[in-house]
Amino acid sequence: MIMESPIKQIRLSQTAKDQLIKLKRYTKIEQWNILCRWGFCRSLAEPSIPSPVPIILDSNVEMTWRVFGGEIADSLLIALKQRCYKDGLGTDKETLITQFRLHLHRGIGYLAGDMNIKKIEHLIELTTK
């Protein structure tokens, strides 16, 4: 069964797009959605709540939730809901959309700013820390 996601379309900021281009070059992962999943999960692994900064969605990178999540879309949505619940934020539609956007952009920024990520194996090493 496929869960209904409150997040329909995902659009990135120009900054996030530029950071993903850098990550594509280093990791040789060509698909935006796969790198976005890595970023999202990287942010979820961080114990702090993302700062509620305004994000301007001004790039031409856009995808549906299903493209973003692929086969693990339901698991990613459950992880987001659990994180919002744990952070005491609630799980209403707007909160989920906002927190997803904040986690996605923060995580992409973390990955792009990590000087140790020079190839795909370095992404994999993050999961074992």
PDB file of N, CA and C in Angstrom, residues 8-80:
ATOM      1  N   LYS A   8       3.668  17.102  -2.272  1.00  0.00           N
ATOM      2  CA  LYS A   8       3.395  16.686  -3.653  1.00  0.00           C
ATOM      3  C   LYS A   8       4.571  17.004  -4.569  1.00  0.00           C
ATOM      4  N   GLN A   9       4.995  18.258  -4.551  1.00  0.00           N
ATOM      5  CA  GLN A   9       6.082  18.723  -5.399  1.00  0.00           C
ATOM      6  C   GLN A   9       7.237  19.201  -4.523  1.00  0.00           C
ATOM      7  N   ILE A  10       8.429  18.919  -4.966  1.00  0.00           N
ATOM      8  CA  ILE A  10       9.628  19.357  -4.254  1.00  0.00           C
ATOM      9  C   ILE A  10      10.412  20.237  -5.196  1.00  0.00           C
ATOM     10  N   ARG A  11      10.719  21.420  -4.723  1.00  0.00           N
ATOM     11  CA  ARG A  11      11.525  22.347  -5.504  1.00  0.00           C
ATOM     12  C   ARG A  11      12.690  22.785  -4.632  1.00  0.00           C
ATOM     13  N   LEU A  12      13.824  23.017  -5.258  1.00  0.00           N
ATOM     14  CA  LEU A  12      15.026  23.381  -4.520  1.00  0.00           C
ATOM     15  C   LEU A  12      15.394  24.838  -4.721  1.00  0.00           C
ATOM     16  N   SER A  13      16.155  25.353  -3.768  1.00  0.00           N
ATOM     17  CA  SER A  13      16.729  26.692  -3.918  1.00  0.00           C
ATOM     18  C   SER A  13      17.890  26.606  -4.905  1.00  0.00           C
ATOM     19  N   GLN A  14      18.279  27.737  -5.452  1.00  0.00           N
ATOM     20  CA  GLN A  14      19.422  27.781  -6.360  1.00  0.00           C
ATOM     21  C   GLN A  14      20.695  27.359  -5.619  1.00  0.00           C
ATOM     22  N   THR A  15      20.800  27.744  -4.352  1.00  0.00           N
ATOM     23  CA  THR A  15      21.958  27.346  -3.547  1.00  0.00           C
ATOM     24  C   THR A  15      22.038  25.828  -3.435  1.00  0.00           C
ATOM     25  N   ALA A  16      20.905  25.180  -3.132  1.00  0.00           N
ATOM     26  CA  ALA A  16      20.882  23.722  -3.016  1.00  0.00           C
ATOM     27  C   ALA A  16      21.233  23.079  -4.360  1.00  0.00           C
ATOM     28  N   LYS A  17      20.732  23.644  -5.450  1.00  0.00           N
ATOM     29  CA  LYS A  17      21.055  23.108  -6.774  1.00  0.00           C
ATOM     30  C   LYS A  17      22.568  23.173  -7.009  1.00  0.00           C
ATOM     31  N   ASP A  18      23.164  24.306  -6.690  1.00  0.00           N
ATOM     32  CA  ASP A  18      24.610  24.462  -6.871  1.00  0.00           C
ATOM     33  C   ASP A  18      25.376  23.458  -6.009  1.00  0.00           C
ATOM     34  N   GLN A  19      24.897  23.243  -4.785  1.00  0.00           N
ATOM     35  CA  GLN A  19      25.543  22.273  -3.901  1.00  0.00           C
ATOM     36  C   GLN A  19      25.407  20.847  -4.443  1.00  0.00           C
ATOM     37  N   LEU A  20      24.250  20.541  -5.021  1.00  0.00           N
ATOM     38  CA  LEU A  20      24.047  19.218  -5.604  1.00  0.00           C
ATOM     39  C   LEU A  20      24.934  19.008  -6.827  1.00  0.00           C
ATOM     40  N   ILE A  21      25.130  20.049  -7.606  1.00  0.00           N
ATOM     41  CA  ILE A  21      26.023  19.952  -8.767  1.00  0.00           C
ATOM     42  C   ILE A  21      27.427  19.576  -8.308  1.00  0.00           C
ATOM     43  N   LYS A  22      27.874  20.185  -7.225  1.00  0.00           N
ATOM     44  CA  LYS A  22      29.187  19.851  -6.648  1.00  0.00           C
ATOM     45  C   LYS A  22      29.213  18.390  -6.207  1.00  0.00           C
ATOM     46  N   LEU A  23      28.157  17.959  -5.511  1.00  0.00           N
ATOM     47  CA  LEU A  23      28.085  16.572  -5.044  1.00  0.00           C
ATOM     48  C   LEU A  23      28.035  15.584  -6.210  1.00  0.00           C
ATOM     49  N   LYS A  24      27.324  15.952  -7.277  1.00  0.00           N
ATOM     50  CA  LYS A  24      27.276  15.091  -8.459  1.00  0.00           C
ATOM     51  C   LYS A  24      28.676  14.889  -9.032  1.00  0.00           C
ATOM     52  N   ARG A  25      29.413  15.967  -9.072  1.00  0.00           N
ATOM     53  CA  ARG A  25      30.775  15.917  -9.617  1.00  0.00           C
ATOM     54  C   ARG A  25      31.658  14.989  -8.773  1.00  0.00           C
ATOM     55  N   TYR A  26      31.561  15.101  -7.474  1.00  0.00           N
ATOM     56  CA  TYR A  26      32.391  14.293  -6.582  1.00  0.00           C
ATOM     57  C   TYR A  26      31.963  12.829  -6.537  1.00  0.00           C
ATOM     58  N   THR A  27      30.666  12.595  -6.384  1.00  0.00           N
ATOM     59  CA  THR A  27      30.181  11.232  -6.141  1.00  0.00           C
ATOM     60  C   THR A  27      29.885  10.457  -7.425  1.00  0.00           C
ATOM     61  N   LYS A  28      29.714  11.177  -8.522  1.00  0.00           N
ATOM     62  CA  LYS A  28      29.312  10.585  -9.809  1.00  0.00           C
ATOM     63  C   LYS A  28      27.869  10.066  -9.771  1.00  0.00           C
ATOM     64  N   ILE A  29      27.109  10.453  -8.748  1.00  0.00           N
ATOM     65  CA  ILE A  29      25.678  10.136  -8.703  1.00  0.00           C
ATOM     66  C   ILE A  29      24.979  11.195  -9.544  1.00  0.00           C
ATOM     67  N   GLU A  30      24.338  10.782 -10.620  1.00  0.00           N
ATOM     68  CA  GLU A  30      23.765  11.731 -11.571  1.00  0.00           C
ATOM     69  C   GLU A  30      22.343  12.194 -11.217  1.00  0.00           C
ATOM     70  N   GLN A  31      21.609  11.384 -10.474  1.00  0.00           N
ATOM     71  CA  GLN A  31      20.202  11.691 -10.220  1.00  0.00           C
ATOM     72  C   GLN A  31      20.040  12.647  -9.040  1.00  0.00           C
ATOM     73  N   TRP A  32      19.318  13.739  -9.281  1.00  0.00           N
ATOM     74  CA  TRP A  32      19.027  14.714  -8.227  1.00  0.00           C
ATOM     75  C   TRP A  32      18.347  14.025  -7.050  1.00  0.00           C
ATOM     76  N   ASN A  33      17.354  13.179  -7.342  1.00  0.00           N
ATOM     77  CA  ASN A  33      16.531  12.607  -6.267  1.00  0.00           C
ATOM     78  C   ASN A  33      17.356  11.752  -5.309  1.00  0.00           C
ATOM     79  N   ILE A  34      18.324  11.022  -5.824  1.00  0.00           N
ATOM     80  CA  ILE A  34      19.135  10.166  -4.949  1.00  0.00           C
ATOM     81  C   ILE A  34      19.995  11.027  -4.024  1.00  0.00           C
ATOM     82  N   LEU A  35      20.602  12.058  -4.574  1.00  0.00           N
ATOM     83  CA  LEU A  35      21.394  12.961  -3.727  1.00  0.00           C
ATOM     84  C   LEU A  35      20.509  13.685  -2.718  1.00  0.00           C
ATOM     85  N   CYS A  36      19.302  14.042  -3.130  1.00  0.00           N
ATOM     86  CA  CYS A  36      18.372  14.690  -2.205  1.00  0.00           C
ATOM     87  C   CYS A  36      17.995  13.756  -1.053  1.00  0.00           C
ATOM     88  N   ARG A  37      17.807  12.475  -1.353  1.00  0.00           N
ATOM     89  CA  ARG A  37      17.512  11.506  -0.279  1.00  0.00           C
ATOM     90  C   ARG A  37      18.662  11.439   0.711  1.00  0.00           C
ATOM     91  N   TRP A  38      19.890  11.414   0.207  1.00  0.00           N
ATOM     92  CA  TRP A  38      21.063  11.401   1.089  1.00  0.00           C
ATOM     93  C   TRP A  38      21.059  12.635   1.981  1.00  0.00           C
ATOM     94  N   GLY A  39      20.784  13.787   1.381  1.00  0.00           N
ATOM     95  CA  GLY A  39      20.761  15.022   2.155  1.00  0.00           C
ATOM     96  C   GLY A  39      19.680  15.017   3.226  1.00  0.00           C
ATOM     97  N   PHE A  40      18.492  14.602   2.842  1.00  0.00           N
ATOM     98  CA  PHE A  40      17.373  14.543   3.779  1.00  0.00           C
ATOM     99  C   PHE A  40      17.715  13.639   4.965  1.00  0.00           C
ATOM    100  N   CYS A  41      18.240  12.466   4.673  1.00  0.00           N
ATOM    101  CA  CYS A  41      18.589  11.523   5.742  1.00  0.00           C
ATOM    102  C   CYS A  41      19.743  12.044   6.589  1.00  0.00           C
ATOM    103  N   ARG A  42      20.665  12.742   5.967  1.00  0.00           N
ATOM    104  CA  ARG A  42      21.790  13.338   6.719  1.00  0.00           C
ATOM    105  C   ARG A  42      21.271  14.332   7.751  1.00  0.00           C
ATOM    106  N   SER A  43      20.290  15.132   7.359  1.00  0.00           N
ATOM    107  CA  SER A  43      19.719  16.105   8.287  1.00  0.00           C
ATOM    108  C   SER A  43      18.915  15.414   9.390  1.00  0.00           C
ATOM    109  N   LEU A  44      18.157  14.382   9.031  1.00  0.00           N
ATOM    110  CA  LEU A  44      17.385  13.660  10.050  1.00  0.00           C
ATOM    111  C   LEU A  44      18.294  13.048  11.107  1.00  0.00           C
ATOM    112  N   ALA A  45      19.504  12.673  10.726  1.00  0.00           N
ATOM    113  CA  ALA A  45      20.452  12.057  11.657  1.00  0.00           C
ATOM    114  C   ALA A  45      21.014  13.068  12.655  1.00  0.00           C
ATOM    115  N   GLU A  46      20.875  14.332  12.354  1.00  0.00           N
ATOM    116  CA  GLU A  46      21.371  15.403  13.227  1.00  0.00           C
ATOM    117  C   GLU A  46      20.361  15.602  14.368  1.00  0.00           C
ATOM    118  N   PRO A  47      20.806  15.631  15.623  1.00  0.00           N
ATOM    119  CA  PRO A  47      19.848  15.739  16.730  1.00  0.00           C
ATOM    120  C   PRO A  47      19.126  17.088  16.835  1.00  0.00           C
ATOM    121  N   SER A  48      19.720  18.147  16.334  1.00  0.00           N
ATOM    122  CA  SER A  48      19.096  19.465  16.478  1.00  0.00           C
ATOM    123  C   SER A  48      17.973  19.672  15.458  1.00  0.00           C
ATOM    124  N   ILE A  49      17.051  20.537  15.832  1.00  0.00           N
ATOM    125  CA  ILE A  49      15.958  20.912  14.932  1.00  0.00           C
ATOM    126  C   ILE A  49      16.517  21.930  13.924  1.00  0.00           C
ATOM    127  N   PRO A  50      16.180  21.787  12.636  1.00  0.00           N
ATOM    128  CA  PRO A  50      16.699  22.769  11.669  1.00  0.00           C
ATOM    129  C   PRO A  50      16.197  24.178  11.979  1.00  0.00           C
ATOM    130  N   SER A  51      17.045  25.153  11.776  1.00  0.00           N
ATOM    131  CA  SER A  51      16.643  26.548  11.985  1.00  0.00           C
ATOM    132  C   SER A  51      15.535  26.905  11.004  1.00  0.00           C
ATOM    133  N   PRO A  52      14.515  27.607  11.499  1.00  0.00           N
ATOM    134  CA  PRO A  52      13.388  27.952  10.622  1.00  0.00           C
ATOM    135  C   PRO A  52      13.715  29.135   9.696  1.00  0.00           C
ATOM    136  N   VAL A  53      14.689  28.932   8.842  1.00  0.00           N
ATOM    137  CA  VAL A  53      15.116  29.991   7.927  1.00  0.00           C
ATOM    138  C   VAL A  53      14.227  29.985   6.683  1.00  0.00           C
ATOM    139  N   PRO A  54      13.981  31.160   6.119  1.00  0.00           N
ATOM    140  CA  PRO A  54      13.215  31.178   4.867  1.00  0.00           C
ATOM    141  C   PRO A  54      14.057  30.592   3.730  1.00  0.00           C
ATOM    142  N   ILE A  55      13.439  29.762   2.921  1.00  0.00           N
ATOM    143  CA  ILE A  55      14.129  29.143   1.789  1.00  0.00           C
ATOM    144  C   ILE A  55      13.434  29.609   0.516  1.00  0.00           C
ATOM    145  N   ILE A  56      14.201  30.234  -0.352  1.00  0.00           N
ATOM    146  CA  ILE A  56      13.665  30.703  -1.629  1.00  0.00           C
ATOM    147  C   ILE A  56      13.817  29.577  -2.636  1.00  0.00           C
ATOM    148  N   LEU A  57      12.697  29.087  -3.142  1.00  0.00           N
ATOM    149  CA  LEU A  57      12.711  27.952  -4.062  1.00  0.00           C
ATOM    150  C   LEU A  57      12.829  28.477  -5.492  1.00  0.00           C
ATOM    151  N   ASP A  58      14.045  28.908  -5.834  1.00  0.00           N
ATOM    152  CA  ASP A  58      14.253  29.645  -7.078  1.00  0.00           C
ATOM    153  C   ASP A  58      15.050  28.905  -8.145  1.00  0.00           C
ATOM    154  N   SER A  59      15.247  27.596  -7.969  1.00  0.00           N
ATOM    155  CA  SER A  59      15.980  26.855  -9.003  1.00  0.00           C
ATOM    156  C   SER A  59      14.973  26.182  -9.942  1.00  0.00           C
ATOM    157  N   ASN A  60      15.501  25.570 -10.992  1.00  0.00           N
ATOM    158  CA  ASN A  60      14.634  24.835 -11.908  1.00  0.00           C
ATOM    159  C   ASN A  60      14.632  23.344 -11.594  1.00  0.00           C
ATOM    160  N   VAL A  61      15.152  22.963 -10.426  1.00  0.00           N
ATOM    161  CA  VAL A  61      15.129  21.552 -10.020  1.00  0.00           C
ATOM    162  C   VAL A  61      13.829  21.299  -9.267  1.00  0.00           C
ATOM    163  N   GLU A  62      13.030  20.428  -9.846  1.00  0.00           N
ATOM    164  CA  GLU A  62      11.727  20.130  -9.274  1.00  0.00           C
ATOM    165  C   GLU A  62      11.421  18.657  -9.526  1.00  0.00           C
ATOM    166  N   MET A  63      10.791  18.030  -8.547  1.00  0.00           N
ATOM    167  CA  MET A  63      10.413  16.621  -8.692  1.00  0.00           C
ATOM    168  C   MET A  63       9.190  16.353  -7.831  1.00  0.00           C
ATOM    169  N   THR A  64       8.504  15.266  -8.134  1.00  0.00           N
ATOM    170  CA  THR A  64       7.370  14.864  -7.301  1.00  0.00           C
ATOM    171  C   THR A  64       7.893  14.118  -6.080  1.00  0.00           C
ATOM    172  N   TRP A  65       7.028  13.948  -5.097  1.00  0.00           N
ATOM    173  CA  TRP A  65       7.390  13.183  -3.905  1.00  0.00           C
ATOM    174  C   TRP A  65       7.780  11.754  -4.291  1.00  0.00           C
ATOM    175  N   ARG A  66       7.036  11.149  -5.209  1.00  0.00           N
ATOM    176  CA  ARG A  66       7.306   9.766  -5.629  1.00  0.00           C
ATOM    177  C   ARG A  66       8.680   9.649  -6.288  1.00  0.00           C
ATOM    178  N   VAL A  67       9.053  10.632  -7.093  1.00  0.00           N
ATOM    179  CA  VAL A  67      10.383  10.617  -7.712  1.00  0.00           C
ATOM    180  C   VAL A  67      11.447  10.792  -6.626  1.00  0.00           C
ATOM    181  N   PHE A  68      11.220  11.732  -5.720  1.00  0.00           N
ATOM    182  CA  PHE A  68      12.162  11.946  -4.617  1.00  0.00           C
ATOM    183  C   PHE A  68      12.369  10.660  -3.829  1.00  0.00           C
ATOM    184  N   GLY A  69      11.282  10.063  -3.383  1.00  0.00           N
ATOM    185  CA  GLY A  69      11.363   8.936  -2.465  1.00  0.00           C
ATOM    186  C   GLY A  69      11.590   7.589  -3.107  1.00  0.00           C
ATOM    187  N   GLY A  70      11.148   7.446  -4.344  1.00  0.00           N
ATOM    188  CA  GLY A  70      11.291   6.159  -5.013  1.00  0.00           C
ATOM    189  C   GLY A  70      10.667   5.038  -4.198  1.00  0.00           C
ATOM    190  N   GLU A  71      11.357   3.908  -4.154  1.00  0.00           N
ATOM    191  CA  GLU A  71      10.843   2.732  -3.445  1.00  0.00           C
ATOM    192  C   GLU A  71      10.754   2.939  -1.937  1.00  0.00           C
ATOM    193  N   ILE A  72      11.482   3.912  -1.414  1.00  0.00           N
ATOM    194  CA  ILE A  72      11.475   4.114   0.040  1.00  0.00           C
ATOM    195  C   ILE A  72      10.682   5.363   0.449  1.00  0.00           C
ATOM    196  N   ALA A  73       9.820   5.838  -0.449  1.00  0.00           N
ATOM    197  CA  ALA A  73       9.038   7.056  -0.172  1.00  0.00           C
ATOM    198  C   ALA A  73       8.231   6.936   1.123  1.00  0.00           C
ATOM    199  N   ASP A  74       7.576   5.806   1.317  1.00  0.00           N
ATOM    200  CA  ASP A  74       6.775   5.627   2.530  1.00  0.00           C
ATOM    201  C   ASP A  74       7.649   5.654   3.779  1.00  0.00           C
ATOM    202  N   SER A  75       8.795   5.006   3.715  1.00  0.00           N
ATOM    203  CA  SER A  75       9.710   4.997   4.863  1.00  0.00           C
ATOM    204  C   SER A  75      10.230   6.401   5.160  1.00  0.00           C
ATOM    205  N   LEU A  76      10.497   7.168   4.126  1.00  0.00           N
ATOM    206  CA  LEU A  76      10.979   8.543   4.324  1.00  0.00           C
ATOM    207  C   LEU A  76       9.900   9.413   4.954  1.00  0.00           C
ATOM    208  N   LEU A  77       8.653   9.209   4.530  1.00  0.00           N
ATOM    209  CA  LEU A  77       7.545   9.966   5.108  1.00  0.00           C
ATOM    210  C   LEU A  77       7.349   9.597   6.579  1.00  0.00           C
ATOM    211  N   ILE A  78       7.437   8.322   6.891  1.00  0.00           N
ATOM    212  CA  ILE A  78       7.325   7.871   8.289  1.00  0.00           C
ATOM    213  C   ILE A  78       8.460   8.465   9.122  1.00  0.00           C
ATOM    214  N   ALA A  79       9.674   8.475   8.566  1.00  0.00           N
ATOM    215  CA  ALA A  79      10.822   9.048   9.289  1.00  0.00           C
ATOM    216  C   ALA A  79      10.602  10.533   9.558  1.00  0.00           C
ATOM    217  N   LEU A  80      10.053  11.249   8.578  1.00  0.00           N
ATOM    218  CA  LEU A  80       9.763  12.678   8.759  1.00  0.00           C
ATOM    219  C   LEU A  80       8.709  12.885   9.848  1.00  0.00           C
TER     220      LEU A  80
END
